[in-house]
Every structure is written in structure tokens, then in C-alpha cells.
mmCIF file of C-alpha atoms in Angstrom:
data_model
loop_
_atom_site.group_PDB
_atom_site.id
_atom_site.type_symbol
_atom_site.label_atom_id
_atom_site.label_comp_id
_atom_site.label_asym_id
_atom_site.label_seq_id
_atom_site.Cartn_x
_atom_site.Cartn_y
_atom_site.Cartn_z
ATOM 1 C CA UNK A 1 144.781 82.827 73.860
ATOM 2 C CA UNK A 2 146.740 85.749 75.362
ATOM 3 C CA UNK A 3 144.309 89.258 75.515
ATOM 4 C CA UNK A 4 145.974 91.965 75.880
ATOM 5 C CA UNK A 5 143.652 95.439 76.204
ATOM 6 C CA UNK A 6 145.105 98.982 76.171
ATOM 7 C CA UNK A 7 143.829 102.050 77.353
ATOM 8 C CA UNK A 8 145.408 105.653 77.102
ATOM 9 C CA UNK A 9 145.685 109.227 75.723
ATOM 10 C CA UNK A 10 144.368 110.697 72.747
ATOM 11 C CA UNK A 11 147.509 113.416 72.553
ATOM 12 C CA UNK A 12 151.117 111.500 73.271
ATOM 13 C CA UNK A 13 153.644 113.939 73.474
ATOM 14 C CA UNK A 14 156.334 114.472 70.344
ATOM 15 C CA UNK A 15 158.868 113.210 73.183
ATOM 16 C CA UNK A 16 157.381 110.048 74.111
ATOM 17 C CA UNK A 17 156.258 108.754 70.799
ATOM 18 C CA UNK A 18 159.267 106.946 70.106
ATOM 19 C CA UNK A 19 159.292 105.320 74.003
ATOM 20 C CA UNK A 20 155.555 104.590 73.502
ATOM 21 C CA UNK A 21 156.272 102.513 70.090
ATOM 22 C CA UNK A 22 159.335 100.564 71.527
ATOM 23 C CA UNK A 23 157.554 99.875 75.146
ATOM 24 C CA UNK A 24 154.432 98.665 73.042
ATOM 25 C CA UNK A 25 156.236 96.642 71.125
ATOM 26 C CA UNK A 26 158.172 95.139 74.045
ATOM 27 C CA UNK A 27 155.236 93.861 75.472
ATOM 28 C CA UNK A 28 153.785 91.602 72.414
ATOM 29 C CA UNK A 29 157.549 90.590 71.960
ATOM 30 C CA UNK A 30 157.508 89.013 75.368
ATOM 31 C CA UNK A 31 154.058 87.151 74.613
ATOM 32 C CA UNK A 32 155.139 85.327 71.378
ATOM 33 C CA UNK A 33 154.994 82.294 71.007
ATOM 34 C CA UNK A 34 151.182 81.817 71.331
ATOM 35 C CA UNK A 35 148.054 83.707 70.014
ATOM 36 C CA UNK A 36 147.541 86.994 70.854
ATOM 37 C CA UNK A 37 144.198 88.920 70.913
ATOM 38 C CA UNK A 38 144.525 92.949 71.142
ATOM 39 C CA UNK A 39 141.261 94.780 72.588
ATOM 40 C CA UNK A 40 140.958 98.920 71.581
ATOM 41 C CA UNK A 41 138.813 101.146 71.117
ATOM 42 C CA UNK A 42 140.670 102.471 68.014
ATOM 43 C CA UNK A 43 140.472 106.036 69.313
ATOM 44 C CA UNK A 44 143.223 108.283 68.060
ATOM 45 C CA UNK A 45 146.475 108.657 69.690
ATOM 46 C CA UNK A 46 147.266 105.305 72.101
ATOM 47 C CA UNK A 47 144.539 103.263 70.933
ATOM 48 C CA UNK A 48 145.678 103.324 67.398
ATOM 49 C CA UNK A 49 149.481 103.033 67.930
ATOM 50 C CA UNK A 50 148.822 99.741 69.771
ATOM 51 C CA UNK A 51 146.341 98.561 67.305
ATOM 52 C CA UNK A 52 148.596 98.828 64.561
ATOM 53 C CA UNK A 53 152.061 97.480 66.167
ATOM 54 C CA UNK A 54 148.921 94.586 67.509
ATOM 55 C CA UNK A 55 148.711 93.876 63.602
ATOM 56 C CA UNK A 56 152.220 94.255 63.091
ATOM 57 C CA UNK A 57 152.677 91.694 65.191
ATOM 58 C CA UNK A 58 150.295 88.667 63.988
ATOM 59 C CA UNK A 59 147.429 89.483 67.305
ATOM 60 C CA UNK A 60 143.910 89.284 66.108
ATOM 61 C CA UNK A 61 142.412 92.861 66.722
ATOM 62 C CA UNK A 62 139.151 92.864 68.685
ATOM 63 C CA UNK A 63 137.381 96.234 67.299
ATOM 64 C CA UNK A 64 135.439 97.769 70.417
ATOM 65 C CA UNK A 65 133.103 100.440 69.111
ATOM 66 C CA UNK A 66 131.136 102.656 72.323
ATOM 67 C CA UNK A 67 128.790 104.094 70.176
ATOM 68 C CA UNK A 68 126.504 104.017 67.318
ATOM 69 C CA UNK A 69 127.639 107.504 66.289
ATOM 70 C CA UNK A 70 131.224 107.295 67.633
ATOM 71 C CA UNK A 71 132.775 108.059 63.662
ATOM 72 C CA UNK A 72 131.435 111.209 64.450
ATOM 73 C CA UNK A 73 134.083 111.874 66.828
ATOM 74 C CA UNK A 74 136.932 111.470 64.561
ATOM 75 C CA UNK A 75 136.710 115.072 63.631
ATOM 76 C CA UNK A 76 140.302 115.395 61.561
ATOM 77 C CA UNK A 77 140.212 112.949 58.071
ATOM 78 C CA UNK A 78 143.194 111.504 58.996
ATOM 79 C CA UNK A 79 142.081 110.095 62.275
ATOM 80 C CA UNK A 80 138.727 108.686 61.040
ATOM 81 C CA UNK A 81 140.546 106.986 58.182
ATOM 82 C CA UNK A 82 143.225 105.280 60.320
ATOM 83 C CA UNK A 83 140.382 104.190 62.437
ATOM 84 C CA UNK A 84 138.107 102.555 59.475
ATOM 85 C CA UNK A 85 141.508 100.707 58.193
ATOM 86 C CA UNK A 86 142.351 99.075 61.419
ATOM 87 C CA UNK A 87 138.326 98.154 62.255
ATOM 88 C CA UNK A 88 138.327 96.874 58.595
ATOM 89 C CA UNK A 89 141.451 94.907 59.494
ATOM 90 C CA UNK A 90 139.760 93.527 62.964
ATOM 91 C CA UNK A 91 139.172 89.750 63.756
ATOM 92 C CA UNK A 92 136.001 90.828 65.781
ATOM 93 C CA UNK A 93 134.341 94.092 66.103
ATOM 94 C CA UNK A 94 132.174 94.645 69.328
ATOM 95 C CA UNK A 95 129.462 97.362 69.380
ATOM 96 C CA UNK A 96 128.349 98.709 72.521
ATOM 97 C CA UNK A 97 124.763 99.764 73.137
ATOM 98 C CA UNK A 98 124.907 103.224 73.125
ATOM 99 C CA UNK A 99 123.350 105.579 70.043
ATOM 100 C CA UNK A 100 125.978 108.765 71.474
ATOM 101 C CA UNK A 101 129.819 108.842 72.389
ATOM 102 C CA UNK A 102 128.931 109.925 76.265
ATOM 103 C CA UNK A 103 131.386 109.646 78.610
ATOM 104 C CA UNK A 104 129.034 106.749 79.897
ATOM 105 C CA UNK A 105 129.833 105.117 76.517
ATOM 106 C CA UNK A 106 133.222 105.469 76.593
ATOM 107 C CA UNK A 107 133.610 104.524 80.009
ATOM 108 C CA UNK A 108 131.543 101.278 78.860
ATOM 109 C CA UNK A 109 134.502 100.718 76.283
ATOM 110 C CA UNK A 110 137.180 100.914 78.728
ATOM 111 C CA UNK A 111 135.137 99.132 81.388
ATOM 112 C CA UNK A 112 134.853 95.787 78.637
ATOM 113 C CA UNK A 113 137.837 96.205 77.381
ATOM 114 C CA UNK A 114 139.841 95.489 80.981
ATOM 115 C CA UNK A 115 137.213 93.213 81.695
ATOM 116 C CA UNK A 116 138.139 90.887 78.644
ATOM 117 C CA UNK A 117 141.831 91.435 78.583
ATOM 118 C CA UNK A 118 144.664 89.551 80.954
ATOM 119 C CA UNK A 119 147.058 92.194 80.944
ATOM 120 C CA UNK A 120 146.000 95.968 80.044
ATOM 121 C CA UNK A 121 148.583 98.721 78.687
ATOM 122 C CA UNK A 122 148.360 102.183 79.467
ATOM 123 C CA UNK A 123 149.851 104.817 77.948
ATOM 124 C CA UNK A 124 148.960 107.555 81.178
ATOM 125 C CA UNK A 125 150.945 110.289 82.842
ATOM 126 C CA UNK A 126 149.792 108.826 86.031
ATOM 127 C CA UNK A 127 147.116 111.829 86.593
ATOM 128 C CA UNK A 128 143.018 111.837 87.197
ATOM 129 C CA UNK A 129 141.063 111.488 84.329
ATOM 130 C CA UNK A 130 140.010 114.872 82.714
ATOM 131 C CA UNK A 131 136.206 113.294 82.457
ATOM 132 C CA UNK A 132 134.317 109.947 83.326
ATOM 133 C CA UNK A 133 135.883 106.994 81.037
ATOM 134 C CA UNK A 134 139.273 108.423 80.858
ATOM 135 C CA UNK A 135 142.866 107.132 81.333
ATOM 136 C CA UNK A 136 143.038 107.090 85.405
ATOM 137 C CA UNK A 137 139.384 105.802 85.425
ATOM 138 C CA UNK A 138 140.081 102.982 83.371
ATOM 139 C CA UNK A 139 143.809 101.997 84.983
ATOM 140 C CA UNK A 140 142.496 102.132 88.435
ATOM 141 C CA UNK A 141 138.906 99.953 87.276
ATOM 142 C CA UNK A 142 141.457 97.331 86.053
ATOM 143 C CA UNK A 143 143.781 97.199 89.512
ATOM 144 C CA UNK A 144 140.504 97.045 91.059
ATOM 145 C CA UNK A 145 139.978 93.198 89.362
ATOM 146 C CA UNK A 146 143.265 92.549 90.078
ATOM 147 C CA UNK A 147 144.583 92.959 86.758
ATOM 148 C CA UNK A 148 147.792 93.280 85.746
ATOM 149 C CA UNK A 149 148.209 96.997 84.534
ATOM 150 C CA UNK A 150 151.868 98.086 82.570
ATOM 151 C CA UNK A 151 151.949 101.559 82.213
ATOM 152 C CA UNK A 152 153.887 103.256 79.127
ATOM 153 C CA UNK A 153 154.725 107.111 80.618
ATOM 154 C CA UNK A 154 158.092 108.781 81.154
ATOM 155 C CA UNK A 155 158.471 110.833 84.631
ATOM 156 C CA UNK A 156 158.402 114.646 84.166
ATOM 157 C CA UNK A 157 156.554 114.641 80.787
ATOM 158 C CA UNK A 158 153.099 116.029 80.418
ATOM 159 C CA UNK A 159 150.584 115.784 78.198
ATOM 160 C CA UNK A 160 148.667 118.967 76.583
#
């Protein structure tokens, strides 16, 4: 089985949206033919928009939750009910050790999640992670392994 992990921004800018869906979706088109398994951390923003094209596109979703309390962090409704549909609609779900969402735990997340995977997507303007576990962290853990790392950005856009 094919796993491929994601890792990316919370905020995508109105002008990428439509690259991010169509780049996303290029990359499970080129892996058909065989079973897929999508790792995310069903955050809002990246996580989810691969999640759900994942679904869309027959992968088993692997769930992986940093936190005990991390539903706390959804903080708009909207958000924290895309994010119980799609772990309701996960294959596995895997729950990290950690009672808080600390950067520690959401480092953790990232961390497992390019462990796990063969091939990690990031959706990333290319820039240092605001705080430990973000974007940049995660991208250059995965290079680190040697894993391959596609990254979904357009030059000259930036994110809020």
C-alpha cells in the first residue's frame, strides 16, 4: 500500500485554493491503480482539503489526533465539524500521547505522520515555521529521512 502524508497551512490563500485542489488531486491521480493510505492531522485549512479529495479518491484515511484535548482547538463550528466528519470517515485513527495541543504535540503529529508516509505533500510558501511543529519544521524533518517531499505553493504568494 501507497502512504501518502501531508503537511501544511492552516490559512491557504483565496488565490491558491483552486491550484491547491487541482495539484492535490494530481498527485493521488498519478498513484491509482493500487491502494492508497492518506495520513493528516485533520487540522483546518491543508490538512482537511487533502483529507477530503483522499476520500474522494477511494485512499483509506489514517486519522492522526496530537492531543487528548486537540477538539478544543477547532475554535470556529465549522472547522470542528469538518474535522469530526472526516475522523468519523477514517480507516484508522491514531492518538498521540499528549493530554494538550503543545507545539511538542503537534510537532509529534507531523513527526509520525512523515515517518509513516512514502511521499509527503506540502502545501508551504517555502518560509520558517512560525512555531515548533509547523510547515518548514515538518518539510525539512521529512528531507532529512530522505523522503520524497512535493510541495503545493505558487511563487510570489503569501500567506496571512
Amino acid at each position: 500500500m501507497k502512504r501518502i502524508g501531508v503537511t501544511g497551512h492552516r490559512v491557504i490563500p483565496d488565490e491558491l485554493h483552486a491550484h491547491v485542489y487541482a495539484a492535490v488531486h494530481a498527485v493521488f491521480d498519478a498513484h491509482r491503480g493500487g491502494p492508497l493510505e492518506a495520513l493528516s492531522g485533520l487540522a483546518a485549512g491543508a490538512d482537511t482539503v487533502f483529507a477530503d479529495i483522499a476520500l474522494a479518491e477511494g485512499a483509506e484515511l489514517t486519522a492522526v489526533v496530537p492531543s487528548g484535548d486537540y477538539e478544543d482547538d477547532f475554535t470556529e463550528p465549522d472547522s470542528l465539524a469538518r474535522y469530526r466528519a472526516l475522523r468519523d470517515r477514517a480507516t484508522r485513527e491514531v492518538r498521540l500521547p499528549y493530554a494538550r495541543a503543545t507545539p511538542e504535540a503537534y510537532h509529534a503529529a507531523g513527526v509520525y505522520i512523515a515517518d509513516n508516509c512514502d511521499r509527503l505533500l506540502a502545501v508551504w510558501d517555502g518560509r520558517p515555521a512560525r512555531g515548533l511543529g509547523g510547515t518548514g519544521d515538518i518539510v525539512r524533518y521529512a528531507r532529512g529521512l530522505g523522503r520524497p517531499v512535493t510541495v503545493i505553493w505558487r511563487e510570489g504568494v503569501r500567506r496571512p
